[in-house]
């Protein structure tokens, strides 16, 4: 019987099968050997490598530029802040991690979840800010328990610190977290959610210069999201440093003089237009906006009737009162309505139509010429001049002095004030201008509105001989390594349309207003310094007898107190405007503030007790 299994084909198949089995066995031997090698010999190293499971890019914030005063005293600095973040992908399990974080760092768990919810939709490997600026105690607690908090990061970033806060709050401004709307603006294209940007003041107006360019790092992170090592770094570029024209010592002096008062004080250099001080009272703490402000604190700020968030120096508008007589006097002289010999009799009132317009001195000033009119601030004299000029000619001169429009100062949200004309009233109210309204305008009442900065510039232009400069706060901008990229130069924006002869008469009247015994500012004269100035008392519109301010129940709100001045008389170095809301009289409330600012500045910042200058004893005359 034939065995078909023993044929040639069967022998060939057996050989092939044996070869295949040999190959399979050899492969398994190699795999087992490799496995043993990896597990036994290379196990430790591979275990370390398995923890390094990704390479990520880490953003590095740029230090914000610093802000200095004119004497290079630091006003706005940076300090280290510890920002708490989470990478959701690495925080596993998430609920347990958040609960532990809340317990270790003593942070409200609901707040953590709320901030996490706000970032819903963010990529799982992107850090989400849970709480900025957590403080050193919370930082220490997190570091101690770091291995029990997967996905939790603490980044050190520079955070703003205002050295003299609340000083210069309105001037420097403050910073806040960028909003969703701002992120859509192309000027913030290099910003990301959670960044802090300038919101107000110089911080906002010079945001482009102050904000640096962010850097980055390529890092290896382990399975818990913690950085193992830095692979490469692109350094952040710090923002530019800004030197202001502000004299911080003078600024502090002005703010101290306005303590417990609502109002503003502005000082400028008449020869350049640079702002030496800009105080607004009451103030606020800028650092509270950085560290986090409670809802109660914010509500208290915005509901405060004295408006602490308003920069009264450039945003608040007031009737200029008798300080406006400077312009009326110049216009009357220049238009030939009056001259040095013109006089009007003041019995204490002027009857016009069916109304009686009163002078502040109820028994009258007698015969009054231009010098006596400015010295004693006679309303009747300026009623007569205003009637002769008319509202439109008055308005033309007022605008030529820089009123009725923003000054162009390098701050946002500046008000322009209001200088009325007959056509303005017709367009605005639909009725014609009445001559009786010109009487009110001529003494700085009625529709007239100005800002303290505008009036400081009026005083500066009169004092320097007629040149109007654009006011500037930023003096120099430098890179972090000291290279100057911008330097302010005086910018002439116009000249007063007044002859030297007529301007000299006005200046003489302002000198006598302070230094003549009958002058309204006689009580604030300075020993050793020839100060020139003009007082003013602005009536408050809309008095309510059921709500006094500064008086007892049922008493009317007191008038605002004005004083504008410059000194010395020749080649003045400083011009000042001060308004004290509800101060009642410029001579007693505003003039002493301005006089002390001038004394302090011209004495080189010496304390009053050590300085050679002193405010003279007050006179008995109240006046404006």
C-alpha atoms as one frame of an Amber mdcrd trajectory, in Angstrom:
protein
   0.000   0.000   0.000   1.381   3.366  -1.026   1.937   6.096   1.720   1.121
   9.435   0.069   2.480  11.314   3.045   5.997  10.240   2.247   6.082  11.796
  -1.157   8.286  14.683  -2.278   5.686  17.381  -1.643   5.182  16.324   1.941
   8.877  16.501   2.631   9.023  20.035   1.192   6.111  21.186   3.357   7.682
  19.789   6.541  10.888  21.676   5.924   9.066  24.917   5.347   6.990  24.507
   8.507  10.057  23.814  10.601  11.766  26.937   9.254   8.733  29.070  10.025
   8.524  27.773  13.567  12.192  28.496  14.057  11.722  32.095  12.920   8.696
  32.587  15.188  10.560  31.167  18.174  13.561  33.388  17.435  11.348  36.479
  17.264   9.757  35.638  20.600  13.195  35.106  22.131  14.307  38.529  20.903
  11.135  40.183  22.196  11.463  38.528  25.581  15.114  39.492  25.765  14.284
  43.105  24.828  11.491  43.206  27.384  13.831  41.932  30.091  16.393  44.542
  29.083  13.863  47.380  29.209  12.325  46.257  32.481  15.422  45.272  34.395
  18.363  47.142  32.976  16.746  50.361  31.608  13.671  50.399  33.856  14.678
  53.363  36.027  15.561  55.642  33.155  12.426  54.748  31.196  10.295  55.406
  34.258  11.767  58.923  34.442  11.203  59.516  30.747   7.594  58.334  30.981
   6.868  61.178  33.405   8.030  63.753  30.869   5.016  63.390  28.680   4.829
  66.717  26.856   6.589  69.875  25.712   4.677  73.143  26.153   5.071  76.843
  25.486   4.901  79.092  28.526   4.185  82.822  28.264   6.459  85.229  30.159
   4.954  88.613  31.079   6.976  91.725  30.338   7.722  94.148  33.192   5.654
  97.310  32.772   7.525 100.556  32.313   8.138 102.646  35.438   6.848 106.183
  36.009   8.990 108.898  37.618   8.448 112.522  38.566  10.539 115.349  37.126
  13.258 114.752  39.746  13.396 111.005  38.940  11.510 110.000  42.067   9.717
 106.711  41.477   5.929 107.088  41.406   4.757 103.820  39.818   6.809 100.658
  40.409   6.388  96.908  39.829   6.310  94.222  42.519   6.197  90.417  42.220
   2.684  88.964  42.193   1.812  85.272  42.551  -1.001  84.289  40.199  -2.779
  80.996  40.790  -3.711  79.013  37.659  -4.875  75.524  36.709  -4.364  73.297
  33.663  -7.571  71.275  33.543  -6.024  68.426  31.545  -3.477  67.769  34.271
  -5.764  68.328  37.291  -7.090  64.817  37.564  -9.453  64.284  39.328 -10.597
  67.908  38.950 -13.153  68.008  41.769 -10.741  66.560  44.279  -7.943  68.947
  43.197 -10.145  72.033  43.582 -11.314  70.880  46.999  -7.740  70.363  48.210
  -6.597  73.675  46.738  -9.365  75.513  48.564  -8.430  73.856  51.831  -4.652
  74.272  51.566  -4.632  77.900  50.312  -7.679  79.066  52.302  -9.489  80.244
  49.177 -13.253  80.053  48.828 -14.035  76.936  46.762 -17.071  78.571  45.164
 -14.835  81.385  43.897 -12.453  78.880  42.319 -15.286  77.113  40.519 -16.744
  80.435  39.419 -13.473  81.521  37.816 -13.074  78.096  36.221 -16.569  78.357
  34.780 -15.761  81.754  33.247 -12.963  80.105  31.258 -15.238  77.384  29.896
 -14.252  76.592  26.329 -10.545  77.231  26.928  -8.320  74.427  25.662  -7.684
  71.835  28.348  -3.902  72.300  28.276  -4.087  76.126  28.546  -3.650  77.661
  32.021  -6.808  79.170  33.506  -6.366  81.989  36.032  -8.106  81.043  39.282
  -6.967  83.917  41.503  -4.430  86.699  40.895  -1.974  87.926  43.500  -2.624
  85.239  46.116  -0.057  86.416  48.651   2.912  84.726  50.245   1.004  82.629
  52.806  -1.151  80.963  50.169   1.937  80.488  47.997   3.772  78.696  50.818
   0.804  76.390  51.456   0.578  75.443  47.782   4.313  74.807  47.487   4.280
  72.501  50.526   1.449  70.458  49.017   2.507  70.738  45.367   2.623  66.951
  44.741  -0.937  66.666  46.003  -2.196  69.365  43.602  -1.785  68.145  39.999
  -2.311  70.795  37.337  -1.977  73.696  39.771   0.508  76.402  38.768   1.741
  79.542  40.495   3.288  82.044  38.114   5.316  85.011  39.290   4.478  88.132
  37.301   5.233  91.845  37.753   2.301  93.764  39.235   1.848  97.540  39.499
   2.583  99.301  42.770   1.824 102.995  43.257   4.481 104.263  45.641   2.632
 107.311  47.020  -0.962 106.067  46.683  -3.452 107.705  46.931  -1.305 110.638
  45.799  -1.494 111.415  42.059  -4.299 108.865  41.674  -6.165 110.831  39.002
  -2.962 111.765  37.236  -1.286 108.348  37.109  -4.575 106.471  36.914  -4.804
 102.765  37.588  -4.760  99.363  35.906  -7.370  96.653  35.623  -7.936  93.303
  33.968  -8.571  93.539  30.236 -12.219  93.069  29.294 -13.702  90.886  26.575
 -14.548  93.987  24.528 -11.006  95.345  24.845  -9.552  92.016  23.721 -11.430
  92.488  20.436  -9.754  95.866  19.876  -6.739  95.647  17.579  -4.687  97.975
  19.784  -4.645  95.162  22.361  -3.820  92.445  19.825  -0.787  91.320  21.835
  -2.804  90.931  25.045  -4.542  87.844  26.381  -7.281  87.150  28.882  -6.156
  87.925  32.423  -3.705  90.655  31.399  -3.780  93.985  33.221  -3.863  97.175
  31.157  -4.098 100.895  31.882  -7.674 101.967  32.494  -7.300 105.622  33.467
  -4.831 108.493  33.595  -1.275 108.214  32.277  -1.528 104.415  32.563  -4.222
 104.433  29.875  -3.027 107.381  27.781   0.499 105.908  27.469  -0.448 102.209
  27.500   1.378 101.567  24.217   4.682 102.807  25.647   4.351 101.337  29.119
   3.347  97.829  28.020   6.337  95.729  27.085   6.555  92.776  24.715   5.839
  89.412  26.232   8.428  86.636  26.068   8.118  82.863  26.225   9.690  79.593
  27.271   9.641  76.102  25.794   9.403  73.750  28.766   9.105  70.069  29.517
   6.349  69.170  31.956   5.643  65.941  33.762   2.414  64.001  34.061   1.097
  66.416  36.712   1.811  69.468  34.565   4.795  70.637  36.595   7.802  72.049
  34.773  10.758  69.679  34.728  13.179  71.847  32.787  13.334  74.848  30.464
  14.356  73.979  26.926  14.604  77.485  25.463  13.720  81.075  26.341  12.747
  84.217  24.456  13.266  87.092  26.877  10.443  89.536  27.514  11.113  93.156
  26.551  10.299  95.590  29.385   8.029  98.559  28.721   9.404 102.069  28.373
   9.960 104.225  31.445   8.209 107.588  31.601   9.429 110.733  33.332   6.647
 113.217  34.077   6.896 116.977  34.476   5.167 116.581  37.855   7.066 117.676
  40.969   5.920 115.025  43.445   6.746 117.199  46.464   4.559 120.006  45.112
   1.899 117.443  44.225   1.834 116.124  47.797   1.700 119.676  49.140  -1.302
 120.533  46.964  -3.094 117.357  48.006  -2.449 118.013  51.687  -3.799 121.549
  51.326  -6.995 120.099  49.819  -7.464 117.528  52.585 -11.125 117.311  53.648
 -12.080 119.562  50.751 -13.556 118.791  47.346 -11.835 120.591  44.524  -8.695
 120.778  42.431  -5.351 122.542  42.197  -3.214 122.810  39.057   0.257 124.307
  38.721   2.031 124.870  35.389   5.331 126.290  34.236   4.406 129.512  32.340
   7.516 129.307  30.156   6.886 125.792  28.799   3.327 124.688  29.586   4.604
 121.703  31.563   2.309 120.689  34.395   4.030 120.812  37.775   1.135 119.505
  39.872  -2.404 118.336  39.246  -4.349 117.511  42.397  -7.968 116.425  42.579
  -9.751 115.920  45.878 -11.004 113.599  47.222  -8.748 110.869  45.892  -8.774
 107.064  45.873  -6.350 104.168  46.363  -5.044 103.008  42.974  -3.494  99.876
  44.508  -6.970  98.648  45.453  -7.704  98.201  41.733  -4.638  95.965  41.403
  -5.057  93.753  44.448  -8.788  93.357  43.959 -11.643  95.573  45.099 -14.781
  94.374  46.833 -18.219  95.242  45.460 -18.931  97.305  48.572 -15.787  99.385
  48.095 -16.551  99.957  44.415 -20.160 100.921  45.112 -18.986 103.338  47.801
 -16.636 105.006  45.294 -19.155 105.446  42.495 -21.951 106.594  44.807 -19.846
 109.135  46.720 -21.416 112.588  46.047 -17.949 114.187  46.011 -17.016 112.059
  42.955 -13.583 110.754  44.014 -13.044 108.988  40.664 -13.396 112.240  38.710
 -10.275 114.198  37.845 -11.696 117.583  38.737  -8.680 119.354  37.263  -9.633
 118.437  33.682 -13.088 116.821  33.825 -15.145 118.958  36.206 -16.601 122.160
  34.759 -17.321 125.230  36.891 -18.424 128.813  36.287 -15.151 130.811  36.312
 -16.711 133.589  38.415 -14.554 136.692  38.830 -11.423 135.006  37.458 -13.145
 135.578  34.084 -12.746 139.322  34.636  -9.149 138.935  33.467 -10.478 138.187
  29.991 -13.222 140.841  30.113 -10.652 143.454  31.123  -8.286 142.489  28.296
 -11.128 142.437  25.747 -12.469 145.824  26.879  -9.038 147.436  26.628  -8.192
 145.856  23.290 -11.566 146.759  21.733 -11.325 150.357  22.940 -14.426 150.061
  25.106 -12.347 151.258  28.072  -8.885 152.640  28.640  -6.754 153.490  31.630
  -8.827 156.633  32.277 -12.295 155.077  31.964 -14.295 154.848  35.168 -17.781
 153.855  36.250 -19.559 154.651  39.507 -20.479 151.604  41.604 -23.257 152.188
  44.177 -23.355 148.451  44.898 -25.792 147.558  42.126 -26.734 148.148  38.491
 -30.330 148.452  37.334 -30.930 146.972  33.906 -34.418 146.505  32.506 -36.685
 145.395  35.304 -33.908 143.718  37.294 -31.264 144.843  39.736 -27.811 143.275
  39.336 -25.806 143.551  42.525 -22.123 143.909  43.263 -20.530 141.624  45.831
 -19.870 144.744  47.957 -23.374 145.837  48.799 -22.395 149.404  49.758 -20.481
 149.833  46.499 -16.941 150.715  45.406 -17.533 154.319  44.324 -15.632 155.471
  41.243 -13.889 152.496  39.645 -11.307 152.357  36.847  -9.718 149.268  35.304
  -7.035 148.877  37.976  -9.456 149.324  40.864 -11.943 147.045  39.094  -9.428
 144.194  39.030  -7.969 144.978  42.443 -11.308 144.995  44.260 -13.190 142.821
  41.740 -16.026 145.297  41.244 -18.961 143.574  39.544 -20.637 146.820  38.429
 -17.523 147.893  36.506 -17.472 144.616  34.582 -21.238 144.664  34.018 -20.697
 147.926  32.120 -17.737 146.595  30.135 -19.598 143.404  29.268 -22.644 145.313
  28.008 -20.452 147.410  25.721 -18.652 144.371  24.345 -21.624 142.047  23.905
 -21.655 138.303  24.366 -20.175 137.399  20.983 -17.096 139.627  21.283 -16.603
 138.339  24.813 -16.802 134.788  23.504 -14.225 135.481  20.781 -11.694 136.701
  23.339 -12.473 133.872  25.735 -11.731 131.346  23.018  -8.554 133.217  22.111
  -7.509 132.741  25.743  -8.026 128.974  25.327 -11.464 128.524  26.870 -14.375
 126.601  25.383 -12.334 123.677  24.044 -10.008 120.956  25.428  -6.449 122.106
  26.072  -4.939 119.003  24.452  -3.276 117.758  27.629  -1.909 114.214  27.313
  -4.726 112.628  29.340  -8.002 111.077  28.220 -11.534 112.365  28.774 -10.710
 116.067  29.084 -13.690 118.406  29.178 -13.751 121.490  26.985 -16.008 123.708
  29.071 -18.526 126.108  27.518 -18.276 129.662  26.223 -21.744 130.788  25.109
 -22.670 132.892  22.101 -26.010 134.223  20.904 -26.105 131.590  18.160 -25.232
 128.820  20.609 -28.251 129.686  22.752 -30.504 129.863  19.708 -29.357 126.442
  18.514 -29.376 124.858  21.948 -32.478 126.347  23.573 -34.371 127.764  20.623
 -34.606 131.267  22.097 -32.722 134.506  21.516 -29.957 135.878  23.700 -30.975
 138.565  26.184 -28.710 141.474  27.084 -29.291 140.826  30.762 -27.557 137.457
  30.289 -24.460 139.291  29.116 -24.209 140.873  32.559 -23.943 137.434  34.151
 -21.442 136.257  31.554 -19.279 139.346  32.111 -18.599 138.337  35.718 -18.057
 134.644  34.879 -21.525 133.368  35.733 -24.431 132.287  33.548 -23.628 129.652
  30.955 -19.845 129.995  31.303 -18.031 126.770  32.240 -14.289 126.162  32.542
 -11.883 123.621  34.002  -9.135 124.383  36.553  -6.460 123.450  34.002  -7.853
 125.961  31.508  -7.734 128.732  34.107  -4.187 127.834  35.135  -3.176 128.237
  31.496  -4.952 131.606  31.309  -2.899 132.794  34.292   0.278 131.381  32.716
  -0.304 133.148  29.385  -1.031 136.478  31.048   2.011 136.088  33.269   4.494
 135.173  30.528   3.518 138.062  28.271   0.853 136.444  26.095   2.182 133.101
  24.830  -0.153 130.116  25.069   1.485 126.691  25.406  -0.045 123.263  25.089
  -0.011 121.686  28.567   2.138 118.579  28.839   2.656 116.009  31.565   4.980
 113.519  29.866   8.482 114.949  29.877  10.667 112.066  28.658  10.190 108.453
  27.555  13.158 106.079  27.785  13.787 102.414  27.126  14.656 100.143  30.041
  18.362 100.563  29.222  18.125 104.363  29.278  17.816 105.274  25.607  15.612
 108.331  25.074  12.850 107.769  22.521  10.759 110.875  23.240  11.475 114.239
  24.806   8.866 116.926  25.264   9.518 120.348  23.816   7.406 123.474  24.449
   4.572 123.706  21.931   3.119 127.154  21.259  -0.576 126.973  20.348  -1.286
 130.686  20.104  -0.852 134.171  21.466  -3.267 136.317  23.408  -4.801 138.934
  21.081  -3.837 141.713  23.484  -1.206 144.401  23.045   1.739 144.599  25.408
   0.428 147.925  26.745  -2.999 146.547  27.587  -1.614 143.296  28.945   0.656
 145.314  31.221  -2.424 147.079  32.655  -4.132 143.741  33.322  -0.992 142.391
  34.996  -0.800 145.515  37.176  -4.395 144.952  38.274  -3.634 141.337  39.191
  -0.592 142.444  41.168  -2.650 144.973  43.105  -5.387 142.388  43.768  -2.856
 140.531  45.917  -0.519 143.252  47.153  -2.785 146.297  47.607  -4.417 146.606
  51.026  -7.831 146.827  49.353  -7.179 143.867  47.065  -9.441 140.830  47.378
  -6.408 138.530  47.867  -4.486 140.852  50.222  -4.684 138.227  52.970  -2.718
 135.707  50.904   0.177 137.873  49.802   3.669 136.434  50.164   6.590 138.098
  51.882   9.500 138.372  49.479   7.573 137.269  46.384   5.510 139.495  44.084
   2.510 137.255  43.413  -0.224 138.324  40.984  -3.693 136.782  41.122  -7.454
 136.977  40.888 -10.099 135.658  43.247 -13.525 134.358  42.278 -16.724 133.148
  43.918 -18.865 130.975  41.655 -22.544 130.687  42.402 -23.803 127.105  42.631
 -26.704 126.464  40.304 -29.692 124.584  41.611 -29.457 125.262  45.305 -31.856
 123.268  47.404 -32.857 124.507  50.798 -33.570 120.999  52.001 -30.008 119.857
  51.376 -27.238 122.031  52.690 -23.584 121.367  52.033 -21.326 122.931  54.549
 -24.192 124.684  56.306 -26.871 123.674  58.713 -30.151 122.051  57.757 -32.184
 124.276  55.498 -29.204 126.457  54.515 -28.269 126.885  50.820 -25.204 125.238
  49.312 -22.174 127.494  49.553 -20.529 128.988  46.489 -17.366 127.579  44.930
 -14.115 129.411  45.698 -11.612 130.263  42.926  -8.121 131.703  42.804  -5.714
 131.940  39.866  -2.212 133.342  40.218   1.344 133.429  38.935   4.678 134.372
  40.487   7.085 136.064  40.502   5.618 139.158  38.866   8.403 139.349  36.300
   9.522 136.181  34.494   7.056 133.958  36.410   8.116 130.394  37.198   4.759
 129.017  38.290   1.079 129.641  37.541  -1.657 128.123  39.680  -5.425 127.665
  39.594  -7.318 126.417  42.648 -11.004 125.712  43.131 -12.560 124.634  46.409
 -16.090 123.383  45.980 -18.456 125.183  48.369 -15.491 127.088  49.812 -17.688
 130.212  49.628 -14.970 132.863  49.104 -11.931 132.661  46.844 -10.033 135.017
  49.131 -10.377 132.815  52.215 -10.662 129.267  50.798  -8.764 129.063  47.502
  -6.153 131.850  47.665  -4.309 130.462  50.720  -3.973 127.083  48.977  -2.487
 128.657  45.852  -0.231 130.955  47.870   1.227 128.066  49.860   1.811 126.057
  46.667   3.664 129.005  45.153   5.638 129.625  48.338   6.597 125.956  48.576
   7.702 125.730  44.953   9.690 128.964  44.828  11.432 128.149  48.100  12.768
 124.934  46.585  10.333 122.671  48.411  11.317 123.809  51.898   8.876 123.186
  54.770   6.956 126.307  55.681   8.659 126.770  59.053  12.115 126.738  57.447
  11.322 128.734  54.347  12.108 132.438  53.928   8.641 132.993  52.459   5.453
 133.056  54.457   1.781 133.722  53.816   1.001 137.135  55.230  -1.738 137.659
  57.835  -5.238 137.693  56.432  -7.058 140.975  55.998 -10.531 141.688  57.234
 -11.908 142.184  53.739 -13.575 139.057  52.390 -14.301 140.113  48.823 -14.371
 137.459  46.154
